[in-house]
Short mmCIF file of C-alpha atoms and ligand atoms in Angstrom, two decimals:
data_model
loop_
_atom_site.label_atom_id
_atom_site.label_comp_id
_atom_site.label_asym_id
_atom_site.label_seq_id
_atom_site.Cartn_x
_atom_site.Cartn_y
_atom_site.Cartn_z
CA MET A 1024 47.70 51.78 130.44
CA ALA A 1025 48.53 53.62 133.69
CA CYS A 1026 45.58 55.21 135.66
CA ASP A 1027 42.98 52.86 134.39
CA ARG A 1028 40.63 55.71 133.52
CA LYS A 1029 38.50 55.30 130.50
CA LEU A 1030 39.92 56.96 127.35
CA LEU A 1031 38.19 59.96 125.93
CA GLY A 1032 37.63 61.20 122.46
CA ASP A 1033 40.90 60.99 120.41
CA GLU A 1034 43.07 59.86 123.43
CA LEU A 1035 45.03 56.45 122.46
CA ILE A 1036 46.46 53.84 124.93
CA VAL A 1037 47.41 56.71 127.46
CA CYS A 1038 45.26 59.44 128.76
CA THR A 1039 46.29 63.10 128.25
CA ASP A 1040 46.99 63.46 132.09
CA CYS A 1041 49.29 60.83 132.26
CA LEU A 1042 51.05 61.87 129.11
CA SER A 1043 51.77 65.17 130.87
CA THR A 1044 53.08 63.57 133.98
CA ILE A 1045 56.12 61.93 131.94
CA PRO A 1046 59.02 62.99 133.47
CA LEU A 1047 60.93 64.24 130.51
CA THR A 1048 64.84 64.20 130.67
CA GLU A 1049 65.35 67.04 128.25
CA HIS A 1050 68.40 64.96 126.94
CA ALA A 1051 67.60 66.83 123.63
CA ILE A 1052 68.89 70.23 124.60
CA LEU A 1053 72.00 69.09 126.85
CA ASP A 1054 75.47 68.98 125.11
CA GLN A 1055 76.41 65.98 127.38
CA ASN A 1056 73.75 64.16 129.26
CA GLY A 1057 73.51 61.46 131.74
CA ILE A 1058 73.52 58.60 129.12
CA ASP A 1059 76.41 59.93 127.55
CA LEU A 1060 78.40 60.40 130.88
CA LEU A 1061 77.31 56.58 131.68
CA PHE A 1062 78.69 55.29 128.67
CA HIS A 1063 81.76 57.61 128.19
CA ASP A 1064 82.58 56.17 131.90
CA LEU A 1065 82.01 52.51 130.70
CA ILE A 1066 84.20 52.77 127.72
CA HIS A 1067 86.99 54.50 129.51
CA LYS A 1068 86.99 51.81 132.24
CA GLU A 1069 86.35 48.82 130.10
CA SER A 1070 86.68 49.01 126.25
CA ARG A 1071 88.26 52.12 124.58
CA THR A 1072 87.61 50.79 121.00
CA ILE A 1073 83.98 51.37 121.01
CA ARG A 1074 82.85 54.26 118.62
CA TYR A 1075 80.41 55.67 120.73
CA GLU A 1076 78.74 58.82 119.14
CA ARG A 1077 75.79 59.94 121.41
CA GLY A 1078 72.91 58.84 123.57
CA ALA A 1079 69.60 59.98 125.27
CA ALA A 1080 66.81 58.76 127.28
CA PHE A 1081 63.31 60.04 126.80
CA ALA A 1082 62.30 60.11 130.48
CA PHE A 1083 63.37 59.32 133.95
CA TYR A 1084 62.27 55.91 135.39
CA ASN A 1085 62.00 55.74 139.07
CA ARG A 1086 59.69 55.62 141.91
CA GLU A 1087 59.91 59.26 143.07
CA ARG A 1088 59.18 60.97 139.71
CA GLY A 1089 56.70 59.88 137.14
CA GLN A 1090 55.05 56.74 138.83
CA ASN A 1091 52.58 56.56 135.84
CA PHE A 1092 55.38 56.58 133.33
CA ARG A 1093 56.76 53.48 135.24
CA LEU A 1094 53.42 51.79 135.33
CA MET A 1095 53.13 52.10 131.50
CA ILE A 1096 56.13 50.38 130.97
CA GLU A 1097 55.85 47.63 133.63
CA ARG A 1098 52.28 46.77 132.72
CA GLY A 1099 53.26 46.73 128.99
CA LYS A 1100 55.69 43.87 129.85
CA PHE A 1101 54.56 42.10 132.80
CA GLY A 1102 50.79 43.14 133.75
CA ALA A 1103 47.82 40.98 133.41
CA HIS A 1104 47.54 41.90 129.84
CA PRO A 1105 51.08 42.61 128.49
CA ASN A 1106 50.56 45.02 125.63
CA PRO A 1107 53.13 45.69 123.03
CA GLN A 1108 51.29 48.65 121.63
CA ILE A 1109 52.28 50.86 124.60
CA PHE A 1110 55.90 50.37 123.45
CA TYR A 1111 54.95 51.34 119.81
CA PHE A 1112 52.96 54.31 121.21
CA LEU A 1113 55.79 55.61 123.43
CA GLY A 1114 58.38 55.01 120.69
CA ARG A 1115 56.50 57.42 118.30
CA LEU A 1116 56.28 59.89 121.15
CA ALA A 1117 59.78 59.77 121.89
CA ALA A 1118 60.78 59.97 118.18
CA GLN A 1119 58.75 63.03 117.75
CA ALA A 1120 60.11 64.55 121.02
CA TYR A 1121 63.74 64.41 119.66
CA ILE A 1122 63.19 64.64 115.91
CA ASP A 1123 64.51 68.16 115.77
CA SER A 1124 67.54 67.40 117.91
CA ASP A 1125 70.59 65.81 116.10
CA LEU A 1126 70.31 62.59 118.02
CA PHE A 1127 69.06 60.75 114.75
CA ASP A 1128 71.27 62.48 112.26
CA ASP A 1129 73.03 59.90 109.90
CA ILE A 1130 71.80 56.87 112.02
CA ASP A 1131 71.42 53.87 109.33
CA TYR A 1132 69.59 51.40 111.39
CA LEU A 1133 67.52 51.24 114.63
CA VAL A 1134 68.37 48.12 116.38
CA PRO A 1135 66.39 46.69 119.21
CA VAL A 1136 68.53 45.26 122.06
CA PRO A 1137 67.47 41.42 121.55
CA LEU A 1138 65.58 39.44 124.00
CA HIS A 1139 66.53 35.85 124.63
CA PRO A 1140 64.46 33.55 122.55
CA ARG A 1141 63.09 31.91 125.59
CA ARG A 1142 61.86 35.11 127.15
CA LEU A 1143 60.65 36.08 123.52
CA ARG A 1144 58.27 32.95 123.64
CA GLU A 1145 57.23 33.67 127.05
CA ARG A 1146 56.19 37.38 126.41
CA GLY A 1147 55.31 37.03 122.86
CA TYR A 1148 57.12 40.09 121.78
CA ASN A 1149 60.24 42.11 122.22
CA GLN A 1150 59.28 45.36 123.76
CA ALA A 1151 62.47 47.23 122.30
CA GLU A 1152 61.29 46.23 118.74
CA TYR A 1153 58.02 47.65 119.11
CA ILE A 1154 59.55 50.91 120.30
CA CYS A 1155 61.78 50.94 117.14
CA ARG A 1156 58.76 50.24 114.87
CA GLY A 1157 57.10 53.52 116.41
CA MET A 1158 60.35 55.40 116.08
CA SER A 1159 61.16 54.00 112.70
CA GLU A 1160 57.51 55.17 111.39
CA VAL A 1161 58.20 58.70 112.39
CA LEU A 1162 61.85 59.00 111.50
CA HIS A 1163 61.85 56.88 108.45
CA ILE A 1164 65.14 55.03 109.50
CA PRO A 1165 64.71 51.36 108.96
CA MET A 1166 64.77 48.95 111.77
CA ASP A 1167 67.07 45.99 111.76
CA THR A 1168 66.54 42.90 113.68
CA GLU A 1169 68.54 40.36 111.53
CA HIS A 1170 72.27 41.05 112.75
CA LEU A 1171 72.34 41.59 116.61
CA LEU A 1172 71.62 38.33 118.15
CA ARG A 1173 71.13 37.25 121.55
CA THR A 1174 73.04 34.03 122.15
CA ARG A 1175 72.15 32.82 125.95
CA ASN A 1176 69.87 33.80 128.86
CA ASN A 1177 71.52 35.86 131.51
CA PRO A 1178 70.62 35.11 135.19
CA HIS A 1179 68.44 37.52 136.89
CA GLN A 1180 70.79 40.31 137.91
CA SER A 1181 69.04 43.41 139.35
CA ARG A 1182 70.74 42.93 142.79
CA SER A 1183 74.28 42.32 141.66
CA GLN A 1184 77.02 45.16 141.49
CA PHE A 1185 77.81 46.66 138.07
CA HIS A 1186 80.97 44.48 137.78
CA LYS A 1187 79.40 41.29 138.19
CA ARG A 1188 76.22 42.30 135.89
CA SER A 1189 78.79 43.51 133.29
CA GLU A 1190 80.60 39.92 133.51
CA ASN A 1191 77.19 38.16 133.34
CA VAL A 1192 76.25 39.97 129.97
CA LYS A 1193 79.68 40.30 128.38
CA ASN A 1194 79.12 37.64 125.86
CA ILE A 1195 75.52 37.17 125.42
CA PHE A 1196 75.26 39.06 122.33
CA SER A 1197 76.83 38.26 118.76
CA VAL A 1198 76.64 40.09 115.47
CA SER A 1199 75.82 37.94 112.28
CA TYR A 1200 77.35 39.05 108.72
CA PRO A 1201 79.09 41.88 110.71
CA GLU A 1202 80.41 42.92 107.39
CA GLU A 1203 77.06 44.42 106.37
CA TRP A 1204 77.48 46.93 109.04
CA LYS A 1205 80.73 48.32 108.05
CA ASN A 1206 80.87 52.08 108.08
CA LYS A 1207 77.30 52.08 109.49
CA HIS A 1208 75.97 54.20 112.34
CA ILE A 1209 73.69 52.05 114.79
CA LEU A 1210 71.22 53.47 116.98
CA LEU A 1211 70.73 50.74 120.01
CA VAL A 1212 67.27 51.01 121.47
CA ASP A 1213 65.93 49.46 124.56
CA ASP A 1214 63.02 50.21 127.01
CA VAL A 1215 65.05 51.01 130.34
CA ILE A 1216 68.74 51.68 131.07
CA THR A 1217 69.76 51.00 134.64
CA SER A 1218 73.57 50.07 134.96
CA GLY A 1219 74.08 50.36 131.06
CA SER A 1220 75.48 46.94 131.09
CA THR A 1221 73.26 45.35 128.62
CA MET A 1222 73.59 47.93 125.95
CA PHE A 1223 77.40 48.09 126.62
CA ALA A 1224 77.64 44.39 125.89
CA CYS A 1225 76.05 45.04 122.80
CA MET A 1226 78.38 48.04 121.91
CA ARG A 1227 81.33 45.84 122.53
CA GLN A 1228 80.03 43.42 119.90
CA LEU A 1229 80.02 46.29 117.52
CA SER A 1230 83.43 47.75 118.18
CA PRO A 1231 85.45 45.04 115.93
CA ILE A 1232 83.44 46.13 112.78
CA ARG A 1233 85.33 48.51 110.70
CA GLY A 1234 83.84 51.89 110.78
CA CYS A 1235 80.64 50.91 112.60
CA ARG A 1236 79.66 53.56 115.09
CA VAL A 1237 77.12 53.26 117.79
CA SER A 1238 74.48 55.46 119.66
CA ALA A 1239 71.99 54.68 122.31
CA PHE A 1240 68.32 55.53 123.11
CA THR A 1241 66.14 54.37 125.63
CA LEU A 1242 62.63 55.22 126.89
CA GLY A 1243 63.42 55.22 130.53
CA TRP A 1244 66.51 55.83 132.61
CA ALA A 1245 66.55 54.58 135.88
CA HIS A 1246 68.61 57.16 137.36
CA LYS A 1247 68.64 57.91 141.19
ZN1 LIG B 944 46.03 58.35 132.53
#
């Protein structure tokens, strides 16, 4: 999926060389990591009612480090042959990498950040859902795709400032039957975090639910 070399023996989807070049964040061994700092900052500025527990990214996602890791994710979504299996594979790998940390302690549901139905139709799958499937198999924590819903498509936003991005995505999510998430601990899962605005918009929707806590996990962190 990254270097185009033919896979050998028991290699699956990604070759051993490319696996060894994934620029791991080692968030599991840090008390407070960059994802925590990102969300603590957003919560402090925007919405202090969010009950955020913890977060982590599996690897760095940028041009300078781990070019092949970026390719895995980009080709998985946009390549000539988009392949959801890469996300399942990376979800398993990431869960295994963090299984001994406390990141997944007392999580009730793995919840993929939903794609808008239109994009879901175009791509044919939600990559975050495949990440959750892989994680769920390793962690034995159920995935929930029923409650958190996307209500409208957001405009392409990669060039705008955080505040504008934040306004763009503020109300695009909703939670159906929120009482079923009362006192639950939700792990939001996505493929890549950049500004955090999309995941933060999900967190906003969870904050009115009594006793509902939220954590965040992503494969890639687009950190400068
Ligand atoms: Zn390779």
